[in-house]
Amino acid sequence: MAQLERRLEHNVAGDFFVDASCIDCDTCRWMAPDTFMRREGQASVHRQPETNEERLRALMALLSCPTVSIGTEQKHDVTEAGAALPDRIADGVYHCGYHSESSYGATSYLIVREAGNILVDSPRFNRPLVRRIEALGGVRTMFLTHKDDVADHAKFREHFGCERVLHEDEIGRGTRDIERPISGFEPVRLDEDTLVIPTPGHTSGSSCLLYRDKFLFTGDHIAWSATMGHIYAFRSVCWYDWSELVRSAELLRAYNFEWILPGHGRRCHFESERMRVEMEKGLRWMQSAA
Ligand code: SF4
C-alpha cells in the first residue's frame, strides 16, 4: 500500500501520488502517460487525471504497479479498472497488467485463441486477474522468455494446469519441473501459429515467441525506446553476451512481424515493411553499441 507520508515531492498536488518505494519499472508511464512521468529516477504524477478515461487508466496502472507505489488520497472503487485487465492490444493479444516485483515489473501477455490460450511470462498471481483469465478461456501454455520473468509461474501452473515452455539454459532451482524445456538454438514450432525463436544474448537461453507472423514477444531481448525513438536492447543489463544478442537480433531479419511486445521497454507496432526498416535502424544502433 502506497504511503502518503512517503509521497515523492515531484508529484503535483492532488489525489493520485507515487511514493518513495517506486522501482522505476516504467509500467505506469506507458499505461497512463497523461498522469505519470519520470523525474529523477522514479515515477511521479505530473498531472492529476481529469476525465473518466484518464482516471480509469491511472487506476489500471495503480493495480499493475509491482511495488504498490501508487496511491490515492481519496477512496476509489477499482472494480472497473480490474475488469479492464487484461487489456486488449490487438486481435486476441492482451496485456495482463498486475506486474510482479520479482520480475522487476516485467510485462506479461495473454494470447486468446481457439487452439488454447498462451500466457507469455508471468504476471502477479492475483485472484481478480485469475478470474478474468478464466473468463477468457484459461491458460493452456505458459511461454517463459527467460529466467528473470518467471515470477508466479508455479501458481499459474497449479491453477490452470498449463504446460510451461522455457529454454533449458534458463532452467534453475525454481523451474526444474518445467514441462517442456526447449533444447538447442534452432527455432521450435509449438503449433501452427507459434514459433519459439531462441535469441541468446540477454541471457544464454533467452527466447522470443512469434505468433501468427505478426506478434513477436521478445522478453528482454529487444524493445522500443521512447527516448531514443528506435528499437534497441538493454546494453547495461545484458547478463550473458552483447555480441550474441546482436547476432540474435540480426537473425530476426528472417521473420515477418508487425509488433514487438517486450517484457521491459516499450512495445511498438508498424506494418511489416516499415518494421523491417525500423529493425535495420535498431540493428545499426546495437552494432555500434558494442
Ligand atoms: S509502476 Fe510503480 S514501480 Fe513502476 S514506475 Fe510506476 S510507480 Fe514506479
PDB file of C-alpha atoms and ligand atoms in Angstrom:
ATOM      1  CA  MET A   1       0.000   0.000   0.000  1.00  0.00           C
ATOM      2  CA  ALA A   2       1.453   3.365  -1.025  1.00  0.00           C
ATOM      3  CA  GLN A   3       2.120   5.640   1.953  1.00  0.00           C
ATOM      4  CA  LEU A   4       1.091   9.267   1.920  1.00  0.00           C
ATOM      5  CA  GLU A   5       3.943  10.211   4.258  1.00  0.00           C
ATOM      6  CA  ARG A   6       6.394   8.812   1.663  1.00  0.00           C
ATOM      7  CA  ARG A   7       4.826  10.775  -1.203  1.00  0.00           C
ATOM      8  CA  LEU A   8       7.551  11.916  -3.620  1.00  0.00           C
ATOM      9  CA  GLU A   9       7.976  15.680  -3.801  1.00  0.00           C
ATOM     10  CA  HIS A  10       7.732  15.752  -7.612  1.00  0.00           C
ATOM     11  CA  ASN A  11       4.072  14.663  -7.569  1.00  0.00           C
ATOM     12  CA  VAL A  12       1.717  17.504  -8.387  1.00  0.00           C
ATOM     13  CA  ALA A  13      -0.803  18.282  -5.649  1.00  0.00           C
ATOM     14  CA  GLY A  14      -3.978  16.233  -5.648  1.00  0.00           C
ATOM     15  CA  ASP A  15      -5.464  12.793  -5.313  1.00  0.00           C
ATOM     16  CA  PHE A  16      -3.010  10.434  -7.085  1.00  0.00           C
ATOM     17  CA  PHE A  17       0.604  10.143  -5.970  1.00  0.00           C
ATOM     18  CA  VAL A  18       3.674   7.898  -6.198  1.00  0.00           C
ATOM     19  CA  ASP A  19       5.634   7.113  -3.052  1.00  0.00           C
ATOM     20  CA  ALA A  20       9.350   6.521  -2.468  1.00  0.00           C
ATOM     21  CA  SER A  21       9.083   2.744  -2.948  1.00  0.00           C
ATOM     22  CA  CYS A  22       8.877   3.173  -6.761  1.00  0.00           C
ATOM     23  CA  ILE A  23      11.485   0.983  -8.534  1.00  0.00           C
ATOM     24  CA  ASP A  24      11.241   2.929 -11.817  1.00  0.00           C
ATOM     25  CA  CYS A  25       9.935  -0.026 -13.831  1.00  0.00           C
ATOM     26  CA  ASP A  26       8.176   2.350 -16.296  1.00  0.00           C
ATOM     27  CA  THR A  27       4.828   0.499 -16.234  1.00  0.00           C
ATOM     28  CA  CYS A  28       2.629   3.362 -15.028  1.00  0.00           C
ATOM     29  CA  ARG A  29       4.212   5.777 -17.511  1.00  0.00           C
ATOM     30  CA  TRP A  30       3.245   3.790 -20.590  1.00  0.00           C
ATOM     31  CA  MET A  31      -0.076   2.641 -19.178  1.00  0.00           C
ATOM     32  CA  ALA A  32      -1.196   6.125 -18.160  1.00  0.00           C
ATOM     33  CA  PRO A  33       1.149   8.703 -19.754  1.00  0.00           C
ATOM     34  CA  ASP A  34      -1.335  11.535 -19.178  1.00  0.00           C
ATOM     35  CA  THR A  35      -0.840  11.055 -15.429  1.00  0.00           C
ATOM     36  CA  PHE A  36       2.655   9.668 -14.792  1.00  0.00           C
ATOM     37  CA  MET A  37       6.124  10.737 -15.886  1.00  0.00           C
ATOM     38  CA  ARG A  38       9.735  10.174 -14.828  1.00  0.00           C
ATOM     39  CA  ARG A  39      11.530  12.596 -12.515  1.00  0.00           C
ATOM     40  CA  GLU A  40      14.969  11.903 -11.081  1.00  0.00           C
ATOM     41  CA  GLY A  41      14.897   8.153 -11.478  1.00  0.00           C
ATOM     42  CA  GLN A  42      11.369   7.489 -10.257  1.00  0.00           C
ATOM     43  CA  ALA A  43       7.819   7.948 -11.451  1.00  0.00           C
ATOM     44  CA  SER A  44       5.621  10.773 -10.257  1.00  0.00           C
ATOM     45  CA  VAL A  45       2.250  12.289 -11.078  1.00  0.00           C
ATOM     46  CA  HIS A  46       2.726  15.203 -13.487  1.00  0.00           C
ATOM     47  CA  ARG A  47      -0.993  15.878 -13.969  1.00  0.00           C
ATOM     48  CA  GLN A  48      -3.963  14.609 -11.988  1.00  0.00           C
ATOM     49  CA  PRO A  49      -6.456  12.575 -14.055  1.00  0.00           C
ATOM     50  CA  GLU A  50      -9.373  14.736 -15.154  1.00  0.00           C
ATOM     51  CA  THR A  51     -11.547  12.596 -17.388  1.00  0.00           C
ATOM     52  CA  ASN A  52     -13.120   9.221 -16.597  1.00  0.00           C
ATOM     53  CA  GLU A  53     -10.790   7.598 -19.149  1.00  0.00           C
ATOM     54  CA  GLU A  54      -7.686   9.159 -17.557  1.00  0.00           C
ATOM     55  CA  ARG A  55      -8.874   8.066 -14.097  1.00  0.00           C
ATOM     56  CA  LEU A  56      -9.506   4.535 -15.354  1.00  0.00           C
ATOM     57  CA  ARG A  57      -6.025   4.317 -16.932  1.00  0.00           C
ATOM     58  CA  ALA A  58      -4.423   5.684 -13.737  1.00  0.00           C
ATOM     59  CA  LEU A  59      -6.283   3.090 -11.629  1.00  0.00           C
ATOM     60  CA  MET A  60      -5.253   0.297 -14.035  1.00  0.00           C
ATOM     61  CA  ALA A  61      -1.651   1.466 -13.539  1.00  0.00           C
ATOM     62  CA  LEU A  62      -2.210   1.536  -9.774  1.00  0.00           C
ATOM     63  CA  LEU A  63      -3.332  -2.128  -9.877  1.00  0.00           C
ATOM     64  CA  SER A  64      -0.411  -3.058 -12.135  1.00  0.00           C
ATOM     65  CA  CYS A  65       2.382  -1.325 -10.191  1.00  0.00           C
ATOM     66  CA  PRO A  66       4.647  -4.167  -8.976  1.00  0.00           C
ATOM     67  CA  THR A  67       5.585  -2.410  -5.733  1.00  0.00           C
ATOM     68  CA  VAL A  68       2.184  -0.888  -4.893  1.00  0.00           C
ATOM     69  CA  SER A  69       3.856   2.515  -5.023  1.00  0.00           C
ATOM     70  CA  ILE A  70       0.853   4.375  -6.461  1.00  0.00           C
ATOM     71  CA  GLY A  71      -1.714   5.690  -4.002  1.00  0.00           C
ATOM     72  CA  THR A  72      -4.695   7.986  -3.835  1.00  0.00           C
ATOM     73  CA  GLU A  73      -5.823  10.375  -1.126  1.00  0.00           C
ATOM     74  CA  GLN A  74      -9.463   9.573  -1.839  1.00  0.00           C
ATOM     75  CA  LYS A  75     -11.006   6.123  -1.777  1.00  0.00           C
ATOM     76  CA  HIS A  76     -11.695   4.675  -5.238  1.00  0.00           C
ATOM     77  CA  ASP A  77     -13.679   1.676  -6.363  1.00  0.00           C
ATOM     78  CA  VAL A  78     -11.221  -0.254  -8.539  1.00  0.00           C
ATOM     79  CA  THR A  79     -13.780  -2.759  -9.856  1.00  0.00           C
ATOM     80  CA  GLU A  80     -13.907  -1.170 -13.306  1.00  0.00           C
ATOM     81  CA  ALA A  81     -10.104  -0.930 -13.530  1.00  0.00           C
ATOM     82  CA  GLY A  82      -9.759  -4.582 -12.504  1.00  0.00           C
ATOM     83  CA  ALA A  83     -12.334  -5.617 -15.106  1.00  0.00           C
ATOM     84  CA  ALA A  84     -10.329  -3.755 -17.772  1.00  0.00           C
ATOM     85  CA  LEU A  85      -7.354  -6.080 -17.222  1.00  0.00           C
ATOM     86  CA  PRO A  86      -6.142  -7.971 -19.173  1.00  0.00           C
ATOM     87  CA  ASP A  87      -6.204  -5.035 -21.552  1.00  0.00           C
ATOM     88  CA  ARG A  88      -6.635  -5.893 -25.240  1.00  0.00           C
ATOM     89  CA  ILE A  89      -3.775  -4.742 -27.519  1.00  0.00           C
ATOM     90  CA  ALA A  90      -4.822  -6.167 -30.898  1.00  0.00           C
ATOM     91  CA  ASP A  91      -6.550  -9.278 -32.264  1.00  0.00           C
ATOM     92  CA  GLY A  92      -6.554 -11.789 -29.380  1.00  0.00           C
ATOM     93  CA  VAL A  93      -3.454 -10.382 -27.689  1.00  0.00           C
ATOM     94  CA  TYR A  94      -3.798  -8.765 -24.258  1.00  0.00           C
ATOM     95  CA  HIS A  95      -1.561  -7.025 -21.736  1.00  0.00           C
ATOM     96  CA  CYS A  96      -2.173  -8.809 -18.417  1.00  0.00           C
ATOM     97  CA  GLY A  97      -1.345  -5.949 -16.033  1.00  0.00           C
ATOM     98  CA  TYR A  98      -0.616  -6.865 -12.373  1.00  0.00           C
ATOM     99  CA  HIS A  99       3.160  -6.771 -12.837  1.00  0.00           C
ATOM    100  CA  SER A 100       5.298  -8.652 -10.368  1.00  0.00           C
ATOM    101  CA  GLU A 101       8.111  -7.159  -8.290  1.00  0.00           C
ATOM    102  CA  SER A 102      10.078 -10.419  -8.595  1.00  0.00           C
ATOM    103  CA  SER A 103      10.466  -9.830 -12.341  1.00  0.00           C
ATOM    104  CA  TYR A 104      11.232  -6.135 -11.788  1.00  0.00           C
ATOM    105  CA  GLY A 105       7.811  -5.250 -13.123  1.00  0.00           C
ATOM    106  CA  ALA A 106       8.117  -7.142 -16.419  1.00  0.00           C
ATOM    107  CA  THR A 107       5.098  -7.081 -18.730  1.00  0.00           C
ATOM    108  CA  SER A 108       3.232 -10.319 -19.369  1.00  0.00           C
ATOM    109  CA  TYR A 109       0.748 -11.035 -22.134  1.00  0.00           C
ATOM    110  CA  LEU A 110      -2.183 -13.332 -22.784  1.00  0.00           C
ATOM    111  CA  ILE A 111      -2.881 -14.729 -26.262  1.00  0.00           C
ATOM    112  CA  VAL A 112      -6.526 -15.745 -26.513  1.00  0.00           C
ATOM    113  CA  ARG A 113      -7.180 -18.270 -29.291  1.00  0.00           C
ATOM    114  CA  GLU A 114      -9.261 -21.303 -30.111  1.00  0.00           C
ATOM    115  CA  ALA A 115      -6.250 -23.620 -30.048  1.00  0.00           C
ATOM    116  CA  GLY A 116      -5.716 -22.800 -26.360  1.00  0.00           C
ATOM    117  CA  ASN A 117      -4.597 -19.605 -24.660  1.00  0.00           C
ATOM    118  CA  ILE A 118      -0.953 -18.776 -24.079  1.00  0.00           C
ATOM    119  CA  LEU A 119       0.380 -16.752 -21.171  1.00  0.00           C
ATOM    120  CA  VAL A 120       3.664 -15.091 -22.121  1.00  0.00           C
ATOM    121  CA  ASP A 121       5.771 -14.589 -18.987  1.00  0.00           C
ATOM    122  CA  SER A 122       4.186 -14.424 -15.584  1.00  0.00           C
ATOM    123  CA  PRO A 123       2.148 -11.642 -14.045  1.00  0.00           C
ATOM    124  CA  ARG A 124       1.490 -11.490 -10.296  1.00  0.00           C
ATOM    125  CA  PHE A 125      -0.841 -14.285  -9.239  1.00  0.00           C
ATOM    126  CA  ASN A 126      -3.797 -12.159  -8.262  1.00  0.00           C
ATOM    127  CA  ARG A 127      -7.340 -13.518  -7.783  1.00  0.00           C
ATOM    128  CA  PRO A 128      -9.235 -10.860  -9.802  1.00  0.00           C
ATOM    129  CA  LEU A 129      -6.763 -11.329 -12.674  1.00  0.00           C
ATOM    130  CA  VAL A 130      -7.060 -15.119 -12.471  1.00  0.00           C
ATOM    131  CA  ARG A 131     -10.867 -14.850 -12.654  1.00  0.00           C
ATOM    132  CA  ARG A 132     -10.605 -12.597 -15.712  1.00  0.00           C
ATOM    133  CA  ILE A 133      -8.205 -15.041 -17.384  1.00  0.00           C
ATOM    134  CA  GLU A 134     -10.647 -17.864 -16.582  1.00  0.00           C
ATOM    135  CA  ALA A 135     -13.409 -15.876 -18.275  1.00  0.00           C
ATOM    136  CA  LEU A 136     -11.167 -15.505 -21.343  1.00  0.00           C
ATOM    137  CA  GLY A 137     -10.659 -19.275 -21.544  1.00  0.00           C
ATOM    138  CA  GLY A 138      -7.871 -20.029 -19.042  1.00  0.00           C
ATOM    139  CA  VAL A 139      -4.274 -20.886 -19.915  1.00  0.00           C
ATOM    140  CA  ARG A 140      -3.140 -23.920 -21.869  1.00  0.00           C
ATOM    141  CA  THR A 141       0.504 -22.964 -22.396  1.00  0.00           C
ATOM    142  CA  MET A 142       2.815 -20.674 -20.479  1.00  0.00           C
ATOM    143  CA  PHE A 143       5.750 -19.457 -22.554  1.00  0.00           C
ATOM    144  CA  LEU A 144       8.581 -18.074 -20.445  1.00  0.00           C
ATOM    145  CA  THR A 145      11.019 -15.889 -22.397  1.00  0.00           C
ATOM    146  CA  HIS A 146      13.854 -16.270 -19.878  1.00  0.00           C
ATOM    147  CA  LYS A 147      14.620 -16.922 -16.240  1.00  0.00           C
ATOM    148  CA  ASP A 148      14.153 -13.351 -14.966  1.00  0.00           C
ATOM    149  CA  ASP A 149      10.471 -13.061 -15.852  1.00  0.00           C
ATOM    150  CA  VAL A 150       9.061 -16.308 -14.447  1.00  0.00           C
ATOM    151  CA  ALA A 151       7.514 -14.647 -11.307  1.00  0.00           C
ATOM    152  CA  ASP A 152       4.476 -16.697 -10.158  1.00  0.00           C
ATOM    153  CA  HIS A 153       4.740 -19.349 -12.910  1.00  0.00           C
ATOM    154  CA  ALA A 154       4.265 -22.229 -10.442  1.00  0.00           C
ATOM    155  CA  LYS A 155       0.978 -20.805  -9.124  1.00  0.00           C
ATOM    156  CA  PHE A 156      -0.372 -20.374 -12.651  1.00  0.00           C
ATOM    157  CA  ARG A 157       0.711 -23.928 -13.487  1.00  0.00           C
ATOM    158  CA  GLU A 158      -1.011 -25.237 -10.362  1.00  0.00           C
ATOM    159  CA  HIS A 159      -4.211 -23.303 -11.019  1.00  0.00           C
ATOM    160  CA  PHE A 160      -4.593 -23.776 -14.779  1.00  0.00           C
ATOM    161  CA  GLY A 161      -2.603 -26.993 -15.321  1.00  0.00           C
ATOM    162  CA  CYS A 162      -0.794 -25.247 -18.182  1.00  0.00           C
ATOM    163  CA  GLU A 163       2.299 -26.631 -19.886  1.00  0.00           C
ATOM    164  CA  ARG A 164       5.273 -24.363 -19.261  1.00  0.00           C
ATOM    165  CA  VAL A 165       7.822 -23.792 -22.028  1.00  0.00           C
ATOM    166  CA  LEU A 166      11.305 -22.481 -21.182  1.00  0.00           C
ATOM    167  CA  HIS A 167      14.712 -22.884 -22.805  1.00  0.00           C
ATOM    168  CA  GLU A 168      16.827 -25.456 -20.954  1.00  0.00           C
ATOM    169  CA  ASP A 169      19.641 -22.919 -20.397  1.00  0.00           C
ATOM    170  CA  GLU A 170      17.221 -20.846 -18.321  1.00  0.00           C
ATOM    171  CA  ILE A 171      16.142 -23.637 -16.003  1.00  0.00           C
ATOM    172  CA  GLY A 172      17.161 -23.164 -12.388  1.00  0.00           C
ATOM    173  CA  ARG A 173      16.115 -24.036  -8.864  1.00  0.00           C
ATOM    174  CA  GLY A 174      12.549 -22.743  -9.161  1.00  0.00           C
ATOM    175  CA  THR A 175      11.912 -24.068 -12.669  1.00  0.00           C
ATOM    176  CA  ARG A 176      13.305 -27.629 -12.585  1.00  0.00           C
ATOM    177  CA  ASP A 177       9.849 -29.118 -13.130  1.00  0.00           C
ATOM    178  CA  ILE A 178       9.125 -27.204 -16.372  1.00  0.00           C
ATOM    179  CA  GLU A 179       7.016 -29.484 -18.593  1.00  0.00           C
ATOM    180  CA  ARG A 180       8.538 -28.534 -21.960  1.00  0.00           C
ATOM    181  CA  PRO A 181      12.176 -27.446 -21.985  1.00  0.00           C
ATOM    182  CA  ILE A 182      13.485 -26.157 -25.317  1.00  0.00           C
ATOM    183  CA  SER A 183      16.881 -27.554 -26.379  1.00  0.00           C
ATOM    184  CA  GLY A 184      19.383 -26.116 -28.816  1.00  0.00           C
ATOM    185  CA  PHE A 185      19.209 -22.888 -30.766  1.00  0.00           C
ATOM    186  CA  GLU A 186      17.112 -23.769 -33.779  1.00  0.00           C
ATOM    187  CA  PRO A 187      13.545 -22.377 -33.888  1.00  0.00           C
ATOM    188  CA  VAL A 188      10.951 -24.757 -32.482  1.00  0.00           C
ATOM    189  CA  ARG A 189       7.343 -24.775 -33.686  1.00  0.00           C
ATOM    190  CA  LEU A 190       4.888 -25.207 -30.801  1.00  0.00           C
ATOM    191  CA  ASP A 191       1.928 -25.412 -33.194  1.00  0.00           C
ATOM    192  CA  GLU A 192       0.740 -23.936 -36.479  1.00  0.00           C
ATOM    193  CA  ASP A 193       0.602 -20.379 -35.097  1.00  0.00           C
ATOM    194  CA  THR A 194       3.539 -20.197 -32.719  1.00  0.00           C
ATOM    195  CA  LEU A 195       7.274 -20.424 -33.183  1.00  0.00           C
ATOM    196  CA  VAL A 196       9.869 -20.287 -30.402  1.00  0.00           C
ATOM    197  CA  ILE A 197      12.997 -18.478 -31.641  1.00  0.00           C
ATOM    198  CA  PRO A 198      15.998 -18.848 -29.332  1.00  0.00           C
ATOM    199  CA  THR A 199      17.698 -15.429 -29.145  1.00  0.00           C
ATOM    200  CA  PRO A 200      20.669 -15.782 -26.779  1.00  0.00           C
ATOM    201  CA  GLY A 201      22.289 -12.608 -25.545  1.00  0.00           C
ATOM    202  CA  HIS A 202      20.468 -11.011 -22.637  1.00  0.00           C
ATOM    203  CA  THR A 203      20.748 -14.466 -21.043  1.00  0.00           C
ATOM    204  CA  SER A 204      22.080 -17.618 -22.692  1.00  0.00           C
ATOM    205  CA  GLY A 205      18.677 -19.173 -23.366  1.00  0.00           C
ATOM    206  CA  SER A 206      16.536 -16.048 -23.851  1.00  0.00           C
ATOM    207  CA  SER A 207      13.901 -16.807 -26.467  1.00  0.00           C
ATOM    208  CA  CYS A 208      11.229 -14.947 -28.402  1.00  0.00           C
ATOM    209  CA  LEU A 209       7.806 -16.217 -29.365  1.00  0.00           C
ATOM    210  CA  LEU A 210       6.455 -15.395 -32.819  1.00  0.00           C
ATOM    211  CA  TYR A 211       2.680 -15.619 -33.070  1.00  0.00           C
ATOM    212  CA  ARG A 212       0.944 -15.690 -36.465  1.00  0.00           C
ATOM    213  CA  ASP A 213       3.874 -13.901 -38.177  1.00  0.00           C
ATOM    214  CA  LYS A 214       2.532 -10.730 -36.591  1.00  0.00           C
ATOM    215  CA  PHE A 215       3.334 -10.552 -32.875  1.00  0.00           C
ATOM    216  CA  LEU A 216       6.886 -11.004 -31.610  1.00  0.00           C
ATOM    217  CA  PHE A 217       7.125 -11.434 -27.828  1.00  0.00           C
ATOM    218  CA  THR A 218      10.703 -10.547 -27.004  1.00  0.00           C
ATOM    219  CA  GLY A 219      11.158 -10.721 -23.219  1.00  0.00           C
ATOM    220  CA  ASP A 220      14.283  -8.656 -22.528  1.00  0.00           C
ATOM    221  CA  HIS A 221      15.857  -9.236 -25.942  1.00  0.00           C
ATOM    222  CA  ILE A 222      14.776  -6.093 -27.840  1.00  0.00           C
ATOM    223  CA  ALA A 223      12.211  -3.345 -27.263  1.00  0.00           C
ATOM    224  CA  TRP A 224      11.249   0.135 -28.396  1.00  0.00           C
ATOM    225  CA  SER A 225      12.956   3.078 -26.741  1.00  0.00           C
ATOM    226  CA  ALA A 226      10.605   6.015 -26.248  1.00  0.00           C
ATOM    227  CA  THR A 227      13.532   8.337 -25.506  1.00  0.00           C
ATOM    228  CA  MET A 228      15.754   7.330 -28.446  1.00  0.00           C
ATOM    229  CA  GLY A 229      12.852   6.743 -30.856  1.00  0.00           C
ATOM    230  CA  HIS A 230      14.091   3.418 -32.214  1.00  0.00           C
ATOM    231  CA  ILE A 231      14.326  -0.283 -31.443  1.00  0.00           C
ATOM    232  CA  TYR A 232      17.126  -1.071 -29.014  1.00  0.00           C
ATOM    233  CA  ALA A 233      18.385  -3.608 -26.471  1.00  0.00           C
ATOM    234  CA  PHE A 234      19.484  -3.244 -22.865  1.00  0.00           C
ATOM    235  CA  ARG A 235      23.256  -2.776 -23.144  1.00  0.00           C
ATOM    236  CA  SER A 236      23.800  -2.171 -19.410  1.00  0.00           C
ATOM    237  CA  VAL A 237      21.724  -5.152 -18.299  1.00  0.00           C
ATOM    238  CA  CYS A 238      22.957  -7.685 -20.823  1.00  0.00           C
ATOM    239  CA  TRP A 239      23.808 -10.552 -18.474  1.00  0.00           C
ATOM    240  CA  TYR A 240      25.264 -13.031 -20.964  1.00  0.00           C
ATOM    241  CA  ASP A 241      26.866 -11.695 -24.168  1.00  0.00           C
ATOM    242  CA  TRP A 242      26.220  -8.488 -26.122  1.00  0.00           C
ATOM    243  CA  SER A 243      27.728  -9.827 -29.391  1.00  0.00           C
ATOM    244  CA  GLU A 244      25.432 -12.842 -29.158  1.00  0.00           C
ATOM    245  CA  LEU A 245      22.495 -10.562 -28.533  1.00  0.00           C
ATOM    246  CA  VAL A 246      23.273  -8.523 -31.653  1.00  0.00           C
ATOM    247  CA  ARG A 247      23.673 -11.740 -33.689  1.00  0.00           C
ATOM    248  CA  SER A 248      20.324 -12.995 -32.388  1.00  0.00           C
ATOM    249  CA  ALA A 249      18.669  -9.694 -33.304  1.00  0.00           C
ATOM    250  CA  GLU A 250      20.177  -9.912 -36.808  1.00  0.00           C
ATOM    251  CA  LEU A 251      18.647 -13.380 -37.239  1.00  0.00           C
ATOM    252  CA  LEU A 252      15.187 -11.880 -36.686  1.00  0.00           C
ATOM    253  CA  ARG A 253      15.524 -10.427 -40.218  1.00  0.00           C
ATOM    254  CA  ALA A 254      14.329 -13.838 -41.424  1.00  0.00           C
ATOM    255  CA  TYR A 255      10.850 -13.295 -39.948  1.00  0.00           C
ATOM    256  CA  ASN A 256       7.810 -11.166 -40.607  1.00  0.00           C
ATOM    257  CA  PHE A 257       6.210  -9.378 -37.690  1.00  0.00           C
ATOM    258  CA  GLU A 258       4.357  -6.145 -37.021  1.00  0.00           C
ATOM    259  CA  TRP A 259       4.517  -5.923 -33.248  1.00  0.00           C
ATOM    260  CA  ILE A 260       7.380  -6.086 -30.770  1.00  0.00           C
ATOM    261  CA  LEU A 261       5.947  -6.906 -27.341  1.00  0.00           C
ATOM    262  CA  PRO A 262       8.728  -6.846 -24.746  1.00  0.00           C
ATOM    263  CA  GLY A 263       8.983  -7.682 -21.051  1.00  0.00           C
ATOM    264  CA  HIS A 264      10.782  -4.419 -20.324  1.00  0.00           C
ATOM    265  CA  GLY A 265      10.891  -1.335 -22.517  1.00  0.00           C
ATOM    266  CA  ARG A 266       8.081  -0.114 -24.717  1.00  0.00           C
ATOM    267  CA  ARG A 267       6.144  -2.072 -27.305  1.00  0.00           C
ATOM    268  CA  CYS A 268       5.915  -0.904 -30.914  1.00  0.00           C
ATOM    269  CA  HIS A 269       3.739  -1.573 -33.926  1.00  0.00           C
ATOM    270  CA  PHE A 270       4.487  -0.955 -37.627  1.00  0.00           C
ATOM    271  CA  GLU A 271       3.211  -2.683 -40.732  1.00  0.00           C
ATOM    272  CA  SER A 272       5.744  -5.364 -41.672  1.00  0.00           C
ATOM    273  CA  GLU A 273       7.709  -3.462 -44.361  1.00  0.00           C
ATOM    274  CA  ARG A 274       8.169  -0.484 -42.072  1.00  0.00           C
ATOM    275  CA  MET A 275       9.088  -2.856 -39.236  1.00  0.00           C
ATOM    276  CA  ARG A 276      11.952  -4.150 -41.401  1.00  0.00           C
ATOM    277  CA  VAL A 277      13.217  -0.580 -41.777  1.00  0.00           C
ATOM    278  CA  GLU A 278      12.881   0.030 -38.028  1.00  0.00           C
ATOM    279  CA  MET A 279      14.697  -3.234 -37.280  1.00  0.00           C
ATOM    280  CA  GLU A 280      17.601  -2.156 -39.512  1.00  0.00           C
ATOM    281  CA  LYS A 281      17.777   1.171 -37.660  1.00  0.00           C
ATOM    282  CA  GLY A 282      17.758  -0.672 -34.338  1.00  0.00           C
ATOM    283  CA  LEU A 283      20.398  -3.127 -35.531  1.00  0.00           C
ATOM    284  CA  ARG A 284      22.692  -0.291 -36.593  1.00  0.00           C
ATOM    285  CA  TRP A 285      22.408   1.150 -33.087  1.00  0.00           C
ATOM    286  CA  MET A 286      23.067  -2.254 -31.481  1.00  0.00           C
ATOM    287  CA  GLN A 287      26.072  -2.930 -33.753  1.00  0.00           C
ATOM    288  CA  SER A 288      27.558   0.444 -32.829  1.00  0.00           C
ATOM    289  CA  ALA A 289      26.945  -0.049 -29.106  1.00  0.00           C
ATOM    290  CA  ALA A 290      29.436  -2.928 -28.874  1.00  0.00           C
TER     291      ALA A 290
HETATM  292  S1  SF4 B   1       4.535   1.205 -11.953  1.00  0.00           S
HETATM  293 FE1  SF4 B   1       5.107   1.551  -9.827  1.00  0.00          FE
HETATM  294  S2  SF4 B   1       7.262   0.927  -9.671  1.00  0.00           S
HETATM  295 FE2  SF4 B   1       6.787   1.116 -11.841  1.00  0.00          FE
HETATM  296  S3  SF4 B   1       7.435   3.215 -12.378  1.00  0.00           S
HETATM  297 FE3  SF4 B   1       5.257   3.315 -11.837  1.00  0.00          FE
HETATM  298  S4  SF4 B   1       5.177   3.790  -9.647  1.00  0.00           S
HETATM  299 FE4  SF4 B   1       7.259   3.109 -10.135  1.00  0.00          FE
END
